[in-house]
Structure formats: C-alpha cells, structure tokens
XYZ file of C-alpha atoms in Angstrom:
431
model
C 0.001 -0.045 -0.017
C 2.828 2.522 0.924
C 4.704 1.783 -2.342
C 1.608 2.215 -4.439
C 0.880 5.548 -2.804
C 4.351 6.720 -3.223
C 4.415 5.781 -7.060
C 0.948 7.220 -7.682
C 1.966 10.514 -6.049
C 5.412 10.745 -7.391
C 4.410 10.304 -10.976
C 1.344 12.493 -10.763
C 3.626 15.335 -9.532
C 6.220 14.821 -12.110
C 3.582 15.238 -14.898
C 2.181 18.296 -13.185
C 5.634 19.755 -13.058
C 6.098 19.006 -16.772
C 2.758 21.131 -17.370
C 0.826 17.816 -18.342
C -2.836 18.637 -18.072
C -4.483 17.474 -14.919
C -6.835 15.005 -16.320
C -4.064 13.196 -18.308
C -1.803 13.398 -15.357
C -4.258 11.485 -13.082
C -4.981 9.044 -15.838
C -1.328 8.377 -16.660
C -0.441 8.113 -12.782
C -3.153 5.715 -12.204
C -2.190 3.566 -15.220
C 1.516 3.313 -14.236
C 0.583 2.443 -10.586
C -1.512 -0.312 -11.620
C 1.156 -1.698 -14.220
C 3.008 -2.470 -11.061
C 0.540 -5.251 -10.317
C -0.910 -6.362 -13.547
C -0.123 -6.332 -17.359
C -0.906 -3.312 -19.789
C -4.335 -4.868 -21.345
C -6.072 -5.600 -18.106
C -4.889 -2.245 -16.535
C -6.186 -0.183 -19.502
C -9.216 -2.149 -19.596
C -9.813 -1.466 -15.759
C -9.342 2.156 -16.048
C -11.583 2.438 -19.151
C -14.326 0.474 -17.214
C -14.054 2.816 -14.175
C -14.095 5.855 -16.312
C -17.190 4.972 -18.010
C -18.726 3.919 -14.768
C -17.998 7.163 -13.229
C -19.582 9.017 -15.982
C -22.754 6.834 -15.919
C -24.797 9.048 -13.585
C -27.870 10.920 -14.397
C -27.032 13.685 -12.173
C -23.976 14.760 -14.306
C -26.403 15.515 -17.186
C -26.860 18.793 -15.143
C -23.524 19.980 -15.765
C -23.523 20.749 -19.424
C -26.854 22.563 -19.119
C -25.464 24.888 -16.333
C -22.169 25.314 -18.079
C -24.297 26.574 -21.388
C -26.625 28.691 -19.510
C -23.482 30.396 -17.636
C -21.921 31.041 -21.121
C -25.139 32.556 -22.536
C -25.663 34.787 -19.530
C -21.947 35.824 -19.659
C -22.697 37.431 -23.075
C -26.213 38.361 -22.506
C -25.867 41.552 -20.744
C -26.870 40.047 -17.415
C -23.480 40.821 -15.621
C -23.983 44.702 -16.629
C -27.345 44.831 -15.044
C -26.393 42.868 -11.845
C -23.377 45.374 -11.534
C -25.873 48.293 -12.005
C -28.112 46.697 -9.318
C -25.170 46.322 -6.718
C -24.201 49.840 -7.431
C -27.424 51.308 -6.948
C -27.821 49.466 -3.472
C -24.424 49.741 -1.868
C -22.217 51.955 -4.228
C -22.294 55.053 -1.762
C -20.771 52.861 1.063
C -17.101 53.219 1.983
C -15.043 51.466 -0.467
C -18.253 51.273 -2.651
C -16.641 49.858 -5.867
C -15.004 47.068 -3.971
C -18.225 46.082 -2.375
C -20.139 46.476 -5.660
C -17.388 43.914 -7.201
C -17.948 41.348 -4.433
C -21.891 41.384 -4.684
C -21.805 41.323 -8.260
C -19.607 38.510 -8.385
C -21.750 36.582 -5.785
C -24.806 37.395 -7.815
C -23.312 36.338 -11.121
C -21.747 33.382 -9.526
C -24.845 32.134 -8.066
C -26.762 32.699 -11.357
C -24.068 31.234 -13.751
C -22.503 28.424 -11.128
C -19.018 29.422 -12.555
C -16.285 31.051 -10.555
C -14.183 31.484 -13.893
C -17.421 32.882 -15.564
C -17.865 35.276 -12.738
C -14.388 36.726 -12.766
C -14.403 37.240 -16.570
C -17.767 38.774 -16.745
C -17.555 40.923 -13.617
C -13.732 41.732 -13.781
C -13.962 42.801 -17.419
C -16.071 45.530 -16.336
C -15.096 46.324 -12.734
C -11.374 46.271 -12.875
C -11.084 49.146 -15.287
C -13.712 51.187 -13.371
C -12.032 50.675 -10.125
C -8.592 51.649 -11.524
C -10.319 54.858 -13.010
C -11.586 55.676 -9.727
C -8.249 55.478 -8.128
C -8.141 52.070 -6.586
C -4.989 49.899 -6.549
C -5.173 47.403 -9.523
C -3.635 44.691 -7.366
C -6.262 45.152 -4.635
C -8.926 45.370 -7.262
C -7.882 41.953 -8.943
C -7.372 40.389 -5.451
C -11.043 41.202 -4.626
C -12.428 39.868 -7.878
C -10.331 36.545 -7.474
C -11.653 36.028 -3.908
C -15.373 37.021 -4.472
C -15.678 35.050 -7.547
C -15.346 31.688 -5.713
C -18.653 32.274 -3.683
C -20.411 31.048 -6.825
C -18.944 27.554 -5.732
C -21.115 27.646 -2.712
C -24.071 29.599 -3.819
C -26.115 27.406 -5.937
C -26.607 26.297 -8.714
C -23.133 24.833 -8.387
C -21.529 22.173 -10.369
C -19.210 21.149 -7.708
C -21.775 20.480 -5.288
C -23.441 18.072 -7.744
C -20.079 16.275 -8.230
C -19.664 16.103 -4.476
C -23.273 14.502 -4.234
C -21.897 11.953 -6.497
C -18.738 11.383 -4.853
C -20.300 11.135 -1.210
C -22.618 8.373 -2.349
C -25.790 10.000 -2.805
C -26.090 13.051 -0.607
C -29.196 15.110 -1.741
C -28.261 17.805 -4.446
C -31.107 20.023 -3.095
C -29.912 19.758 0.456
C -26.592 20.644 -0.721
C -27.682 23.474 -2.598
C -29.705 25.073 0.334
C -26.490 24.171 2.631
C -24.455 26.493 0.473
C -26.421 29.748 0.571
C -25.529 30.804 4.328
C -21.783 29.915 4.035
C -21.636 31.439 0.747
C -23.312 34.714 1.838
C -21.074 34.827 4.938
C -17.933 34.581 2.874
C -19.239 37.513 0.732
C -19.887 39.570 3.706
C -16.558 38.775 5.300
C -14.835 39.773 2.125
C -16.841 43.195 2.246
C -15.668 43.899 5.866
C -12.072 43.671 4.814
C -12.772 45.830 1.649
C -14.474 48.563 4.042
C -11.410 48.522 6.105
C -8.887 48.601 3.485
C -10.772 51.354 1.678
C -10.996 53.425 4.748
C -7.223 53.046 5.342
C -6.300 54.085 1.881
C -8.801 56.796 1.500
C -10.737 55.327 -1.497
C -13.486 57.347 -2.815
C -17.204 56.637 -2.328
C -19.693 56.655 -4.820
C -22.364 59.194 -5.245
C -25.981 58.385 -3.464
C -28.333 57.710 -6.194
C -31.851 59.210 -6.436
C -34.496 56.905 -5.411
C -35.923 56.825 -8.896
C -32.723 55.499 -10.340
C -32.192 52.903 -7.691
C -35.734 51.431 -8.392
C -34.936 51.525 -12.123
C -31.801 49.552 -11.621
C -33.663 47.067 -9.168
C -36.342 46.467 -11.610
C -33.823 46.096 -14.568
C -32.169 43.262 -12.780
C -35.319 41.254 -11.560
C -35.598 39.008 -14.719
C -31.942 38.022 -14.101
C -32.405 37.400 -10.343
C -35.516 35.457 -11.161
C -33.231 32.751 -12.412
C -32.080 31.921 -9.082
C -35.712 31.453 -7.759
C -36.759 29.338 -10.735
C -34.031 27.001 -10.556
C -33.727 26.741 -6.698
C -37.541 26.941 -6.113
C -38.361 24.323 -8.512
C -35.867 21.774 -7.119
C -37.030 22.475 -3.432
C -40.529 22.374 -4.377
C -40.104 19.049 -6.111
C -41.423 20.411 -9.437
C -38.205 19.126 -11.325
C -34.808 17.539 -10.664
C -31.450 19.317 -10.704
C -30.758 18.058 -14.154
C -34.279 19.429 -15.334
C -33.416 22.641 -13.471
C -30.271 22.929 -15.831
C -32.384 22.586 -19.034
C -34.807 25.215 -17.724
C -31.721 27.612 -16.834
C -30.739 27.256 -20.380
C -34.112 28.109 -21.957
C -34.691 31.026 -19.552
C -31.059 32.392 -20.160
C -31.765 32.222 -23.906
C -35.109 33.968 -23.346
C -33.442 36.978 -21.369
C -30.198 37.145 -23.571
C -31.935 36.851 -26.999
C -35.535 37.780 -26.580
C -35.520 40.370 -23.696
C -32.011 41.917 -23.877
C -31.219 41.118 -27.304
C -27.517 41.119 -26.667
C -27.041 37.518 -28.005
C -27.768 36.894 -31.516
C -29.029 33.492 -33.047
C -26.110 33.391 -35.183
C -23.688 33.539 -32.088
C -25.423 30.517 -30.550
C -23.473 27.618 -32.355
C -20.169 29.232 -31.209
C -21.702 29.063 -27.611
C -22.666 25.538 -28.004
C -19.222 24.649 -29.198
C -17.642 26.480 -26.146
C -19.979 24.655 -23.680
C -19.108 21.364 -25.352
C -15.447 22.007 -24.971
C -15.826 23.094 -21.306
C -18.133 20.065 -20.469
C -15.658 17.559 -22.270
C -12.868 18.893 -19.894
C -15.021 18.656 -16.876
C -16.194 15.137 -17.772
C -12.535 13.889 -18.441
C -11.685 15.156 -15.153
C -14.329 13.330 -13.527
C -13.522 10.146 -15.412
C -9.907 10.123 -14.774
C -10.482 10.820 -11.283
C -13.016 8.161 -10.538
C -10.363 5.623 -11.961
C -7.885 6.963 -9.465
C -10.341 7.020 -6.698
C -11.174 3.417 -7.472
C -7.395 2.449 -7.260
C -7.037 4.174 -3.990
C -10.091 2.202 -2.549
C -8.679 -1.094 -4.167
C -5.383 -0.562 -2.244
C -7.368 0.456 1.189
C -5.613 3.682 1.060
C -8.786 5.604 2.497
C -9.116 3.188 5.218
C -5.540 3.301 5.980
C -5.299 7.116 5.992
C -8.473 7.288 8.026
C -7.256 5.023 10.784
C -3.927 7.049 10.799
C -5.783 10.426 11.324
C -8.075 8.915 14.102
C -4.969 7.423 15.858
C -3.166 10.831 15.909
C -5.586 12.400 18.493
C -9.020 11.810 20.066
C -9.799 15.340 19.710
C -12.132 16.197 16.824
C -10.947 19.842 16.822
C -7.407 18.838 16.108
C -8.268 16.075 13.549
C -10.612 18.482 11.555
C -8.208 21.335 11.618
C -5.698 18.801 9.988
C -8.137 17.920 7.363
C -8.753 21.447 6.512
C -4.917 22.119 6.264
C -4.606 19.263 3.866
C -7.438 20.213 1.744
C -6.197 23.818 1.586
C -2.774 22.461 0.336
C -4.570 20.184 -2.047
C -6.564 23.050 -3.481
C -3.655 24.968 -4.210
C -2.222 22.249 -6.465
C -5.237 20.428 -7.744
C -8.408 21.440 -9.612
C -11.763 21.220 -7.757
C -13.307 18.419 -9.688
C -10.702 15.809 -9.133
C -9.855 16.884 -5.650
C -13.609 16.396 -4.674
C -13.739 12.813 -6.307
C -10.385 11.682 -4.981
C -10.551 13.197 -1.449
C -14.081 12.576 -0.544
C -13.692 8.875 -0.047
C -10.550 9.390 2.031
C -11.753 12.082 4.453
C -15.651 11.755 4.628
C -15.294 8.579 6.614
C -12.972 10.317 9.246
C -15.562 13.257 9.352
C -18.483 11.175 9.889
C -16.636 9.081 12.558
C -16.093 12.472 14.419
C -20.057 13.161 14.111
C -20.049 15.387 11.166
C -22.691 15.103 8.586
C -22.038 14.367 4.960
C -23.793 17.664 4.234
C -21.666 19.688 6.639
C -18.412 18.004 5.372
C -19.410 18.858 1.767
C -19.761 22.619 2.331
C -16.501 22.545 4.362
C -14.651 20.733 1.570
C -16.192 22.972 -1.346
C -15.325 26.226 0.940
C -11.709 24.751 1.325
C -11.318 23.960 -2.273
C -12.728 27.478 -3.150
C -9.849 29.073 -1.419
C -7.358 27.150 -3.625
C -9.111 28.474 -6.721
C -7.813 31.972 -5.764
C -4.503 30.423 -4.683
C -1.118 29.928 -6.337
C 0.236 28.090 -8.106
C -2.689 26.435 -9.783
C -5.605 28.610 -8.855
C -7.662 28.967 -12.264
C -9.530 32.225 -11.076
C -6.199 33.812 -9.938
C -4.709 33.555 -13.571
C -8.074 34.798 -15.321
C -7.950 37.772 -12.814
C -4.414 38.484 -13.614
C -4.939 38.325 -17.264
C -7.872 40.765 -17.032
C -6.122 43.272 -14.718
C -2.852 43.179 -16.835
C -0.782 42.475 -13.601
C 1.541 39.682 -12.473
C 0.499 36.762 -9.926
C 2.927 37.911 -7.218
C 1.736 41.362 -7.110
C -1.804 40.371 -5.870
C -0.751 37.825 -3.196
C -0.029 40.702 -0.499
C -3.597 42.132 -1.064
C -5.040 38.725 -1.034
C -3.671 37.803 2.630
C -6.436 39.409 4.506
C -8.972 38.125 2.120
C -7.695 34.623 2.728
C -7.881 35.294 6.369
C -11.642 36.435 6.149
C -12.436 33.293 4.062
C -10.584 30.964 6.649
C -12.635 32.536 9.423
C -15.745 31.387 7.737
C -14.088 28.005 6.947
C -13.701 27.592 10.786
C -17.231 28.579 11.395
C -18.538 25.867 8.819
C -16.105 23.234 10.294
C -17.080 23.693 14.009
C -20.794 25.004 14.042
C -22.902 22.592 12.171
C -25.960 24.982 12.232
C -24.151 27.310 9.535
C -24.499 24.704 6.867
C -27.349 22.710 8.142
C -29.877 25.343 9.044
C -31.590 25.983 5.715
C -31.769 22.291 4.670
C -33.405 21.487 7.982
C -35.755 24.334 7.777
C -37.131 23.078 4.582
C -37.171 19.539 5.737
C -34.426 18.249 3.128
C-alpha cells in the first residue's frame, strides 16, 4: 500500500511539473501504478471501465446545461445589469466599488454556477472602473479573485453536484440550500475587509443615487435574479430535478439574452454551444480520470488506512478536523476542484463522519476549502484569469489577497465547527 501511494503521487506530481494537463496526469499516474501489479491490457481495460462507470450518472447531465446557461448569461448583458443593481444598493458605502465587485461576483456566480465565468464577466467591467476611480489594480484583482469563488457555494453549483455523486448520494437539493448561508457569509466577510482597506487607503465612495434611479436598476435586474428563484425554487419544491433545472436555466437564459435584452444573436449560438461542449468535455474527462484514481485508492485500502492514521493521531475532533482543513487547503492550491472532490471525498468523509460530522456539513466545508484554492497559487484558475484581465503579475496580488484569505478562513472555521451554519436551511426546509 505504501509503495502504491508513493508511486502514484510521484508520477502525478512529475507530470504536473512537466505541465501535463491534470486529467491526463491523473490517468497516466493511475495507469503506471496499476502496471506494478498487472499487465497493460487488463490495466487499460480496468481504467476504461472505471471511467465509463464514473460518468454513468444521471445527475451529471446537469453540468452541460449549467455550463451552457452560464456562457449565455456571460454574453447576454446579465452581468452589466447585476453590477448596476449592486451599484445602486451599496455604491455609496465606504469602498463602494470594491463592495459592488464582491456583490456582483456573488450574484453572477450564483446565477452562472462558475467562478471563472464570474471572474471574466464581472472583472472585465469592474477592474477598469476601479482603476479609473483610483483603486490599486492589484487590490481590485485580489477582490475579484476571492469574491468569484462564492459561486462555488451559492447554487446552482456544478461542484456540489459532483460532491453529491462522490459522497454516495447526498441530496443535491439539500447541498444547494446548505451552500447559501456559508456563501453569503464569505461575501460579507470579504466586504468587511474591503471597507476597512478602503477607509485606510482613503478610496472614494460613490454618489448616493436618487430613489428613482435605484428603483429602475432594481427593476432591470429582477428578470436576471428570477433565475435563482426559478431554478432553486423548482428543485426545493420537487417540481423538477437538478438536471431538469439545468435545462430550464438554458431556456430561460436564452429567453433573457436573445428575447428580452437582445445582446446575443442567434448566429452566435453555435459558437456558445461549441464552447460549452469543450468545457463539458474537460470537466467530464476530469471526472472520469479521477474516478479511476479514486477506485485504485479504494482497491489498495488507502482511504481506510489514512482514516485510521488520522484517528490515531488524536482523540480530539477539533485537532483532526483542523488537520483535514490544512490538507485540503494545500490540495486546493495544487489540484483542480473536480478531481480533488472525487479523490479526497472517499478519504476524508469517513473520518469526518466518525467524528460526528454529517456528509452535508463536510461537503460544504470541503467545497469552501477548495474554493480558497481556486484563488491560491500555483494552480488557482481564477487567479490567472484575474491577472490576465487586470494585466498584472501573480506575485503582485498575493499581498492584498492575504487579508481576504484570512476572512475566508474565519468562515471556514465556522462551517467546520458550527454545524448550524451549513445545516440550518436544509433542516428548515425539511431536506
């Protein structure tokens, strides 16, 4: 078992250092490790079977739908209206533009279900505007990168669907509702940091808008915000499944972007379909290869061995859960969220449950943990997208990110040690 884990990790990290795509790194590392105990043909056959089995899930059909709806909304003028809505509500507070950035990322991330989409859509507008108003471009980029990750917690979220599958059947509806309060808490924590930073730096506040203008901006944003109530309300009410909700999200986003706002032309739709197919293929390849690696780990009894090791370290749940969080933070800095969830859920979930943590609470803790990794070097996808938009270097935004990391870590500790934070909404709704 020890040699298996050593070879698996060694090959995987060597491939990562050589800039091999993560999905291929996982698959090749799994194949090389399996070749230690079997011939090439059965090893390849086993991996193919496990990959196919990992993708044979009805719940995964929701992912291409939510990916496509996010792309349509990204081009459909929805981001602009959400920014205007946030500006009307909180633009006059200290650090107004930074707060607008956070709220806009939260809203767009919740609607699109994608941190990268929120970074691109909101950052493309907000970063130049904040620079124009005298904000430090590196601080602005750090705020965008951190705030965009809230879309991983606030539903609809593709990564919560993947966790539901990896955990063995946790209710997607319950996970969606469990993510609301932690996601909002992360946003509020980031806003507190932004207000303190803005006051210390003397950044300008926006003008207080007339009530008539505020009302106009709110009305303009209602059709976009209604998507959240349509999708989540339908799932919670038992009207449709998460997969059906994804299809409805596509049709509604098409209706808004093409019929109401008229910012997406029918001629542009094939390109959006192609882009969504590419993104979906990448995600599904990650899921398939990660499922194969997860099976290998289970076959070698690595999750059970690691669980026994952790439980033997201490009988104090606080210490063990802190160790799990530290490991996941490190994992999130090097590994994409999808394979991280699929590989580490079978390893850490039994430990968490042995300590009295519900699969629901653990799922939110894990996703929040890995969300921090999305905006952390060296692999954080959101971080690199933000740097490209802000036209700055990665090392320049690390310092302003530190207080934002701290704010996210505080919320992570609350999620870890206070079950009510993630379980209150699902219990209230009887999920």
